C-alpha cells in the first residue's frame, strides 16, 4: 500500500493524525533498538531529491530517520514500538522542515536565474546539514554569479506564488520544464510564477518571500563546470552572525577595517617571515659565541675533546649552529640536547675526534627512542624520551667509553 503524502499538497502541515499500518523491529540497525513504522498518511518527508528527511515524533516515539521504498511507502524509523492499528499523532520538527523548505525553494530560484541569464543548467543539488550546493554545467565568472544572485533575490522580494500541480507525462512534454523529468507517470510540478517550472517531489515555501534571502558563500571549478555553495533564509542569517563574530574578533586584534584585512594579513605574514630570518641569523651568531664556552668546559679524553650538554631555549637550528661551531675545535666531539623532554639532539664531530656522528645518534635513539639521521661529521634527531641528566650522562659515556 502506498503512503498518502500530505506534504505533496500542504508543505505547511506540521501535525497530523494517522493509523499505524505496521510496526516492526528495524533489523538493519544495531543498538539502540529502533522500529520501522508505516502509516496510512504522513506529513514526514523522506530523504529524496537532495533534501534530507524530517525529524519529529509519532505519539511518544521519536522519529530518527525517514525513507521511502520503491513501492511508494514512507518508512519512519522510530525509537519506541507502536501498536499496529492504533491512531497516532505525528508532529514534525518545524524549524528543521522550514529551513529545508527555504533552501529547497531558494535552489529552484537560483538554478532558474543561472539558467535564464546564462543558459547554465543545474546538473545536481545537495542540501546538507550545514551547506547547500548546486553543480552547474559550465564555469562561472564572479560577475555572472553576482548577477544571478541579484536576479534570484529580485524574485524572492517580489514575493511570487509558488504552486504545485500534478500532470501526466504527455502534458508535461508540452510544458517548458527547466529540466527533463527523470521519472515516468504522473509528475508533480512546482512553479515559481513566471520564473521557473520544474518536476520536483520536495517541500517548498508557498511564496518566494518565504525564502527570505539567497546568498552565495563560495564557488569552485567542479567536473568541467562549477559547484556553487549557497544559503537561504535562516541559514544565511546564521552564517552572517558567524562571520560577523569572526570578522569582529579579527578586526579587533589587527585594528583593521574589513576592506583592509586581506592586505593587512599579507603584510603581517611578510613581516613575520623577515623577523624569523633576522632571529635565525642572530641565533646563529649567538651560537658561535656560546660555542667558545662549550669548548672551554669540554673534557679531554685522549686526543678527543668531549663536549656534552643540555642547552635551554634553543630550537633545532640554534642547536645545530652551536654544535657545528664547537666541532670546529680540533678533536672535538659535541653532543647537544635541547632542555625539554622529549629532546632534540645534534651530534657534530671534528675528524680528529674519530667519532661517527650518525652512528652515535643511532645508538642514542636505540636507547631513548625518537628518530633522526645524518653523516659521520653531523647528525641530528628528536623525540628522545629521557631527562636531560640521563641523556647527558649516557652521551658522555658513549664518547668516553664507546658503544
Ligand atoms: Zn523542489
Short mmCIF file of C-alpha atoms and ligand atoms in Angstrom, two decimals:
data_model
loop_
_atom_site.label_atom_id
_atom_site.label_comp_id
_atom_site.label_asym_id
_atom_site.label_seq_id
_atom_site.Cartn_x
_atom_site.Cartn_y
_atom_site.Cartn_z
CA UNK A 1 0.00 0.00 0.00
CA UNK A 2 1.38 3.41 -0.90
CA UNK A 3 1.50 6.05 1.82
CA UNK A 4 -0.56 9.20 1.26
CA UNK A 5 1.93 12.07 1.41
CA UNK A 6 0.37 15.15 3.00
CA UNK A 7 3.37 17.33 2.18
CA UNK A 8 2.66 16.89 -1.54
CA UNK A 9 -0.28 19.27 -1.29
CA UNK A 10 0.36 21.03 2.04
CA UNK A 11 4.00 21.66 2.93
CA UNK A 12 2.92 23.69 5.96
CA UNK A 13 1.22 20.74 7.69
CA UNK A 14 3.28 20.18 10.87
CA UNK A 15 0.89 17.85 12.80
CA UNK A 16 -1.42 15.10 11.54
CA UNK A 17 -3.34 12.02 12.65
CA UNK A 18 -2.61 8.64 11.11
CA UNK A 19 -3.21 4.93 11.56
CA UNK A 20 -0.27 2.62 12.24
CA UNK A 21 -0.30 0.15 9.33
CA UNK A 22 2.75 -1.84 10.50
CA UNK A 23 5.43 -1.53 13.19
CA UNK A 24 8.38 -3.96 13.08
CA UNK A 25 11.80 -4.09 14.73
CA UNK A 26 14.34 -2.39 12.47
CA UNK A 27 16.59 -5.30 11.52
CA UNK A 28 19.01 -3.05 9.66
CA UNK A 29 20.08 -1.08 12.71
CA UNK A 30 22.16 -2.13 15.71
CA UNK A 31 21.72 -0.88 19.29
CA UNK A 32 19.88 1.15 20.48
CA UNK A 33 16.68 -0.61 19.38
CA UNK A 34 14.62 1.07 16.66
CA UNK A 35 11.42 0.23 14.77
CA UNK A 36 10.17 0.69 11.22
CA UNK A 37 6.70 2.24 11.12
CA UNK A 38 4.40 2.51 8.13
CA UNK A 39 1.36 4.85 8.36
CA UNK A 40 -1.66 5.30 6.10
CA UNK A 41 -0.87 9.02 5.75
CA UNK A 42 2.19 11.10 6.70
CA UNK A 43 3.50 14.65 6.68
CA UNK A 44 7.08 13.39 7.24
CA UNK A 45 9.36 14.00 4.27
CA UNK A 46 11.63 11.04 3.41
CA UNK A 47 15.19 11.71 2.20
CA UNK A 48 14.97 12.19 -1.58
CA UNK A 49 15.76 14.57 -4.41
CA UNK A 50 18.67 16.10 -2.49
CA UNK A 51 16.51 17.10 0.51
CA UNK A 52 17.05 15.41 3.92
CA UNK A 53 14.27 13.72 5.92
CA UNK A 54 12.13 15.36 8.61
CA UNK A 55 12.52 14.57 12.29
CA UNK A 56 9.83 14.82 14.97
CA UNK A 57 7.55 12.47 16.93
CA UNK A 58 4.89 9.81 16.36
CA UNK A 59 2.98 9.68 19.65
CA UNK A 60 5.71 9.25 22.28
CA UNK A 61 8.22 7.81 19.83
CA UNK A 62 10.96 9.96 18.30
CA UNK A 63 11.36 9.83 14.52
CA UNK A 64 15.07 9.44 13.78
CA UNK A 65 15.02 8.69 10.05
CA UNK A 66 12.50 8.62 7.20
CA UNK A 67 12.99 6.79 3.90
CA UNK A 68 10.76 5.73 1.04
CA UNK A 69 10.84 2.39 -0.77
CA UNK A 70 10.27 1.53 -4.42
CA UNK A 71 6.62 0.62 -3.69
CA UNK A 72 5.78 4.20 -2.73
CA UNK A 73 5.68 3.54 1.02
CA UNK A 74 7.18 6.01 3.51
CA UNK A 75 9.06 4.24 6.32
CA UNK A 76 9.57 6.04 9.64
CA UNK A 77 12.44 4.84 11.84
CA UNK A 78 11.38 5.45 15.46
CA UNK A 79 12.99 4.77 18.85
CA UNK A 80 9.96 3.07 20.52
CA UNK A 81 7.47 0.43 19.44
CA UNK A 82 3.94 1.47 18.26
CA UNK A 83 0.86 -0.78 18.12
CA UNK A 84 -0.44 -1.76 14.69
CA UNK A 85 -3.95 -0.44 14.10
CA UNK A 86 -3.63 2.39 16.69
CA UNK A 87 -4.27 6.04 15.82
CA UNK A 88 -1.22 8.20 16.40
CA UNK A 89 -0.46 11.92 16.23
CA UNK A 90 2.57 12.87 14.17
CA UNK A 91 4.43 16.14 14.77
CA UNK A 92 7.35 17.20 12.59
CA UNK A 93 10.21 19.40 13.80
CA UNK A 94 9.02 22.57 12.11
CA UNK A 95 12.29 24.55 12.43
CA UNK A 96 14.21 21.86 10.58
CA UNK A 97 11.49 21.42 7.94
CA UNK A 98 11.02 25.14 7.28
CA UNK A 99 14.77 25.61 6.96
CA UNK A 100 14.80 22.84 4.34
CA UNK A 101 11.83 24.48 2.53
CA UNK A 102 13.72 27.78 2.37
CA UNK A 103 16.89 26.14 0.99
CA UNK A 104 14.96 23.97 -1.48
CA UNK A 105 12.78 26.75 -2.89
CA UNK A 106 15.81 29.05 -2.96
CA UNK A 107 17.58 26.41 -5.05
CA UNK A 108 14.76 26.43 -7.64
CA UNK A 109 15.01 30.22 -7.92
CA UNK A 110 18.83 30.35 -8.02
CA UNK A 111 19.06 27.50 -10.56
CA UNK A 112 16.43 29.22 -12.71
CA UNK A 113 18.38 32.51 -12.52
CA UNK A 114 21.60 30.84 -13.79
CA UNK A 115 19.55 29.08 -16.46
CA UNK A 116 17.63 32.15 -17.66
CA UNK A 117 20.56 34.60 -17.59
CA UNK A 118 23.38 32.36 -18.84
CA UNK A 119 21.73 29.13 -20.06
CA UNK A 120 23.86 27.42 -17.40
CA UNK A 121 22.00 24.28 -16.35
CA UNK A 122 21.93 22.81 -12.85
CA UNK A 123 23.15 19.21 -13.03
CA UNK A 124 22.60 18.34 -9.37
CA UNK A 125 21.60 19.74 -6.00
CA UNK A 126 22.72 18.87 -2.49
CA UNK A 127 21.05 20.06 0.72
CA UNK A 128 23.39 19.21 3.61
CA UNK A 129 23.15 19.78 7.34
CA UNK A 130 25.27 22.96 7.10
CA UNK A 131 25.62 23.83 3.45
CA UNK A 132 23.75 23.61 0.15
CA UNK A 133 25.26 23.42 -3.29
CA UNK A 134 24.28 23.20 -6.94
CA UNK A 135 26.55 21.86 -9.65
CA UNK A 136 26.33 23.92 -12.83
CA UNK A 137 27.21 22.63 -16.29
CA UNK A 138 29.70 25.42 -17.00
CA UNK A 139 32.21 27.57 -15.13
CA UNK A 140 31.06 30.97 -13.83
CA UNK A 141 32.78 34.34 -13.50
CA UNK A 142 32.38 36.41 -10.32
CA UNK A 143 30.33 38.92 -12.33
CA UNK A 144 27.94 36.20 -13.55
CA UNK A 145 27.49 34.81 -10.02
CA UNK A 146 26.71 38.31 -8.70
CA UNK A 147 24.19 38.96 -11.50
CA UNK A 148 22.43 35.61 -10.93
CA UNK A 149 22.24 36.26 -7.16
CA UNK A 150 20.77 39.73 -7.84
CA UNK A 151 18.18 38.27 -10.18
CA UNK A 152 17.27 35.45 -7.75
CA UNK A 153 16.77 37.91 -4.87
CA UNK A 154 14.64 40.18 -7.04
CA UNK A 155 12.30 37.20 -7.49
CA UNK A 156 12.43 36.48 -3.73
CA UNK A 157 11.46 40.04 -2.85
CA UNK A 158 8.68 40.20 -5.44
CA UNK A 159 7.03 37.53 -3.26
CA UNK A 160 5.78 35.46 -6.17
CA UNK A 161 3.45 32.48 -5.59
CA UNK A 162 4.99 29.00 -5.60
CA UNK A 163 2.37 26.47 -6.68
CA UNK A 164 2.15 22.70 -7.06
CA UNK A 165 0.16 20.72 -9.63
CA UNK A 166 0.08 17.19 -10.95
CA UNK A 167 0.23 16.41 -14.67
CA UNK A 168 0.61 13.36 -16.90
CA UNK A 169 3.88 12.72 -18.76
CA UNK A 170 2.15 13.72 -22.03
CA UNK A 171 1.01 17.04 -20.57
CA UNK A 172 4.48 17.65 -19.12
CA UNK A 173 6.10 17.03 -22.53
CA UNK A 174 4.29 20.10 -23.89
CA UNK A 175 5.44 22.34 -20.99
CA UNK A 176 8.67 24.39 -20.76
CA UNK A 177 10.22 22.44 -17.85
CA UNK A 178 13.68 23.68 -16.77
CA UNK A 179 14.94 20.10 -16.66
CA UNK A 180 13.86 16.82 -18.29
CA UNK A 181 11.92 14.88 -15.63
CA UNK A 182 13.70 11.69 -14.52
CA UNK A 183 10.53 9.75 -13.76
CA UNK A 184 7.58 8.38 -15.71
CA UNK A 185 3.83 8.52 -15.00
CA UNK A 186 2.20 11.37 -13.08
CA UNK A 187 4.54 14.25 -12.39
CA UNK A 188 4.42 16.80 -9.59
CA UNK A 189 5.27 20.21 -10.98
CA UNK A 190 6.47 23.11 -8.85
CA UNK A 191 6.06 26.54 -10.40
CA UNK A 192 7.57 29.84 -9.31
CA UNK A 193 5.20 32.24 -11.08
CA UNK A 194 6.65 33.41 -14.42
CA UNK A 195 10.14 32.26 -13.46
CA UNK A 196 10.58 28.52 -13.01
CA UNK A 197 8.74 25.29 -13.77
CA UNK A 198 10.29 22.04 -12.54
CA UNK A 199 9.22 18.50 -11.73
CA UNK A 200 10.01 18.05 -8.03
CA UNK A 201 8.79 15.96 -5.09
CA UNK A 202 10.26 18.21 -2.37
CA UNK A 203 8.75 20.71 0.06
CA UNK A 204 8.64 24.40 -0.84
CA UNK A 205 7.50 27.68 0.69
CA UNK A 206 4.16 28.99 -0.62
CA UNK A 207 5.55 32.34 -1.81
CA UNK A 208 9.11 33.28 -2.74
CA UNK A 209 9.18 35.89 0.06
CA UNK A 210 9.37 32.94 2.49
CA UNK A 211 12.89 32.18 1.19
CA UNK A 212 13.99 35.43 2.87
CA UNK A 213 17.28 35.89 1.06
CA UNK A 214 19.62 33.90 -1.18
CA UNK A 215 23.38 34.35 -0.79
CA UNK A 216 26.30 32.55 -2.45
CA UNK A 217 29.03 31.77 0.08
CA UNK A 218 31.54 30.45 -2.46
CA UNK A 219 32.09 28.60 -5.71
CA UNK A 220 34.76 26.46 -7.32
CA UNK A 221 35.53 24.60 -10.53
CA UNK A 222 33.95 21.16 -10.44
CA UNK A 223 33.94 18.42 -13.12
CA UNK A 224 34.25 20.86 -16.00
CA UNK A 225 31.52 23.09 -14.55
CA UNK A 226 31.20 24.80 -11.20
CA UNK A 227 29.94 23.96 -7.72
CA UNK A 228 28.12 26.89 -6.12
CA UNK A 229 27.61 26.96 -2.34
CA UNK A 230 24.56 28.94 -1.28
CA UNK A 231 22.48 29.71 1.81
CA UNK A 232 18.89 30.85 2.12
CA UNK A 233 16.79 32.48 4.82
CA UNK A 234 17.60 31.39 8.35
CA UNK A 235 20.86 29.74 7.28
CA UNK A 236 22.06 32.95 5.61
CA UNK A 237 21.25 34.88 8.79
CA UNK A 238 23.09 32.35 10.98
CA UNK A 239 26.14 32.41 8.69
CA UNK A 240 26.12 36.20 8.80
CA UNK A 241 26.26 36.05 12.61
CA UNK A 242 29.14 33.56 12.50
CA UNK A 243 31.13 35.63 10.01
CA UNK A 244 30.31 38.88 11.83
CA UNK A 245 31.75 37.49 15.08
CA UNK A 246 34.83 36.06 13.35
CA UNK A 247 35.40 39.30 11.46
CA UNK A 248 34.85 41.48 14.54
CA UNK A 249 37.37 39.43 16.57
CA UNK A 250 39.94 39.58 13.76
CA UNK A 251 39.45 43.31 13.22
CA UNK A 252 39.85 43.94 16.95
CA UNK A 253 43.18 42.06 17.02
CA UNK A 254 44.53 43.78 13.91
CA UNK A 255 42.83 47.20 14.18
CA UNK A 256 41.86 47.00 10.52
CA UNK A 257 38.62 47.53 8.62
CA UNK A 258 37.15 44.60 6.64
CA UNK A 259 38.42 46.16 3.39
CA UNK A 260 41.97 46.34 4.75
CA UNK A 261 42.06 42.80 6.24
CA UNK A 262 43.47 40.74 3.34
CA UNK A 263 46.28 43.20 2.58
CA UNK A 264 46.94 43.69 6.31
CA UNK A 265 47.32 39.96 6.97
CA UNK A 266 49.61 39.61 3.95
CA UNK A 267 51.78 42.44 5.31
CA UNK A 268 51.91 40.82 8.78
CA UNK A 269 52.95 37.49 7.28
CA UNK A 270 55.77 39.16 5.33
CA UNK A 271 56.92 40.97 8.49
CA UNK A 272 56.83 37.75 10.47
CA UNK A 273 58.95 35.94 7.85
CA UNK A 274 61.50 38.74 7.84
CA UNK A 275 61.65 38.70 11.67
CA UNK A 276 62.15 34.94 11.65
CA UNK A 277 65.08 35.35 9.24
CA UNK A 278 66.70 38.03 11.45
CA UNK A 279 66.15 35.93 14.55
CA UNK A 280 67.71 32.89 12.93
CA UNK A 281 70.78 34.91 11.89
CA UNK A 282 71.10 36.38 15.42
CA UNK A 283 70.73 32.94 17.00
CA UNK A 284 73.45 31.55 14.78
CA UNK A 285 75.83 34.35 15.77
CA UNK A 286 74.97 33.78 19.41
CA UNK A 287 75.55 30.04 18.97
CA UNK A 288 79.06 30.62 17.66
CA UNK A 289 79.77 32.85 20.64
CA UNK A 290 78.38 30.33 23.12
CA UNK A 291 80.31 27.51 21.44
CA UNK A 292 83.52 29.05 22.83
CA UNK A 293 82.16 28.47 26.32
CA UNK A 294 81.28 24.89 25.42
CA UNK A 295 84.80 24.22 24.21
CA UNK A 296 86.17 25.68 27.46
CA UNK A 297 84.01 23.35 29.55
CA UNK A 298 84.83 20.26 27.43
CA UNK A 299 86.87 17.40 28.89
CA UNK A 300 89.86 15.79 27.17
CA UNK A 301 89.70 12.06 26.58
CA UNK A 302 92.96 11.20 24.88
CA UNK A 303 93.01 13.08 21.55
CA UNK A 304 89.27 13.69 21.85
CA UNK A 305 87.62 16.79 23.34
CA UNK A 306 84.29 15.56 24.74
CA UNK A 307 81.52 18.20 24.82
CA UNK A 308 78.09 17.06 26.08
CA UNK A 309 75.45 19.47 27.38
CA UNK A 310 71.72 20.14 27.51
CA UNK A 311 71.10 23.69 26.24
CA UNK A 312 67.90 25.55 27.19
CA UNK A 313 65.94 27.91 24.87
CA UNK A 314 67.33 26.82 21.51
CA UNK A 315 65.47 25.37 18.53
CA UNK A 316 66.89 22.71 16.20
CA UNK A 317 68.63 25.30 14.00
CA UNK A 318 70.24 27.01 17.02
CA UNK A 319 71.42 23.70 18.50
CA UNK A 320 72.91 22.71 15.17
CA UNK A 321 74.74 26.02 14.73
CA UNK A 322 76.17 25.75 18.24
CA UNK A 323 77.29 22.10 17.84
CA UNK A 324 78.86 22.77 14.44
CA UNK A 325 80.72 25.79 15.84
CA UNK A 326 82.00 23.71 18.80
CA UNK A 327 83.10 20.88 16.49
CA UNK A 328 85.36 23.29 14.59
CA UNK A 329 87.75 22.87 17.50
CA UNK A 330 90.34 20.16 16.54
CA UNK A 331 89.42 16.81 18.13
CA UNK A 332 86.04 17.98 19.40
CA UNK A 333 83.03 15.61 19.55
CA UNK A 334 79.96 17.57 20.60
CA UNK A 335 76.55 16.18 21.57
CA UNK A 336 73.98 18.85 22.41
CA UNK A 337 70.45 18.21 23.66
CA UNK A 338 67.56 20.64 23.99
CA UNK A 339 66.48 21.00 27.63
CA UNK A 340 62.87 19.90 27.10
CA UNK A 341 61.56 16.33 27.00
CA UNK A 342 61.26 14.70 24.52
CA UNK A 343 64.60 16.19 23.50
CA UNK A 344 66.17 17.35 20.26
CA UNK A 345 69.76 16.26 19.71
CA UNK A 346 72.67 17.27 17.47
CA UNK A 347 75.94 15.34 17.17
CA UNK A 348 78.83 17.17 15.48
CA UNK A 349 82.36 15.77 15.23
CA UNK A 350 85.77 17.06 14.14
CA UNK A 351 87.64 14.49 12.01
CA UNK A 352 90.41 14.15 14.60
CA UNK A 353 87.83 13.06 17.24
CA UNK A 354 87.41 9.77 15.35
CA UNK A 355 83.72 9.57 16.29
CA UNK A 356 80.97 8.75 13.77
CA UNK A 357 78.16 11.24 14.45
CA UNK A 358 75.47 9.22 12.65
CA UNK A 359 76.41 6.00 14.48
CA UNK A 360 76.45 7.86 17.81
CA UNK A 361 72.97 9.28 17.14
CA UNK A 362 71.73 5.81 16.17
CA UNK A 363 72.99 4.41 19.50
CA UNK A 364 71.19 7.18 21.43
CA UNK A 365 67.92 6.61 19.53
CA UNK A 366 68.17 2.86 20.08
CA UNK A 367 68.26 3.53 23.79
CA UNK A 368 65.92 6.53 24.22
CA UNK A 369 63.61 6.36 21.21
CA UNK A 370 62.97 9.15 18.69
CA UNK A 371 64.24 9.45 15.14
CA UNK A 372 66.87 11.19 13.06
CA UNK A 373 69.96 10.64 10.94
CA UNK A 374 72.95 12.27 9.31
CA UNK A 375 76.55 11.81 8.22
CA UNK A 376 79.78 10.89 10.02
CA UNK A 377 80.52 14.56 10.84
CA UNK A 378 76.99 15.80 11.63
CA UNK A 379 73.73 14.11 12.64
CA UNK A 380 70.55 15.39 14.19
CA UNK A 381 67.34 13.99 15.58
CA UNK A 382 64.49 14.42 18.04
CA UNK A 383 61.96 12.69 20.23
CA UNK A 384 64.47 11.25 22.70
CA UNK A 385 62.44 10.36 25.74
CA UNK A 386 64.51 10.87 28.92
CA UNK A 387 65.52 13.65 31.31
CA UNK A 388 68.40 15.95 30.39
CA UNK A 389 70.59 14.44 33.16
CA UNK A 390 70.05 10.90 31.88
CA UNK A 391 70.72 11.90 28.27
CA UNK A 392 73.86 13.86 29.12
CA UNK A 393 75.29 11.02 31.30
CA UNK A 394 74.57 8.40 28.61
CA UNK A 395 76.05 10.52 25.81
CA UNK A 396 79.20 11.29 27.83
CA UNK A 397 79.68 7.57 28.46
CA UNK A 398 79.30 6.86 24.72
CA UNK A 399 82.04 9.35 23.83
CA UNK A 400 84.40 8.31 26.66
CA UNK A 401 83.90 4.53 26.73
CA UNK A 402 82.43 3.76 23.30
CA UNK A 403 79.45 1.69 22.27
ZN1 LIG B 1 11.90 21.32 -5.30
#
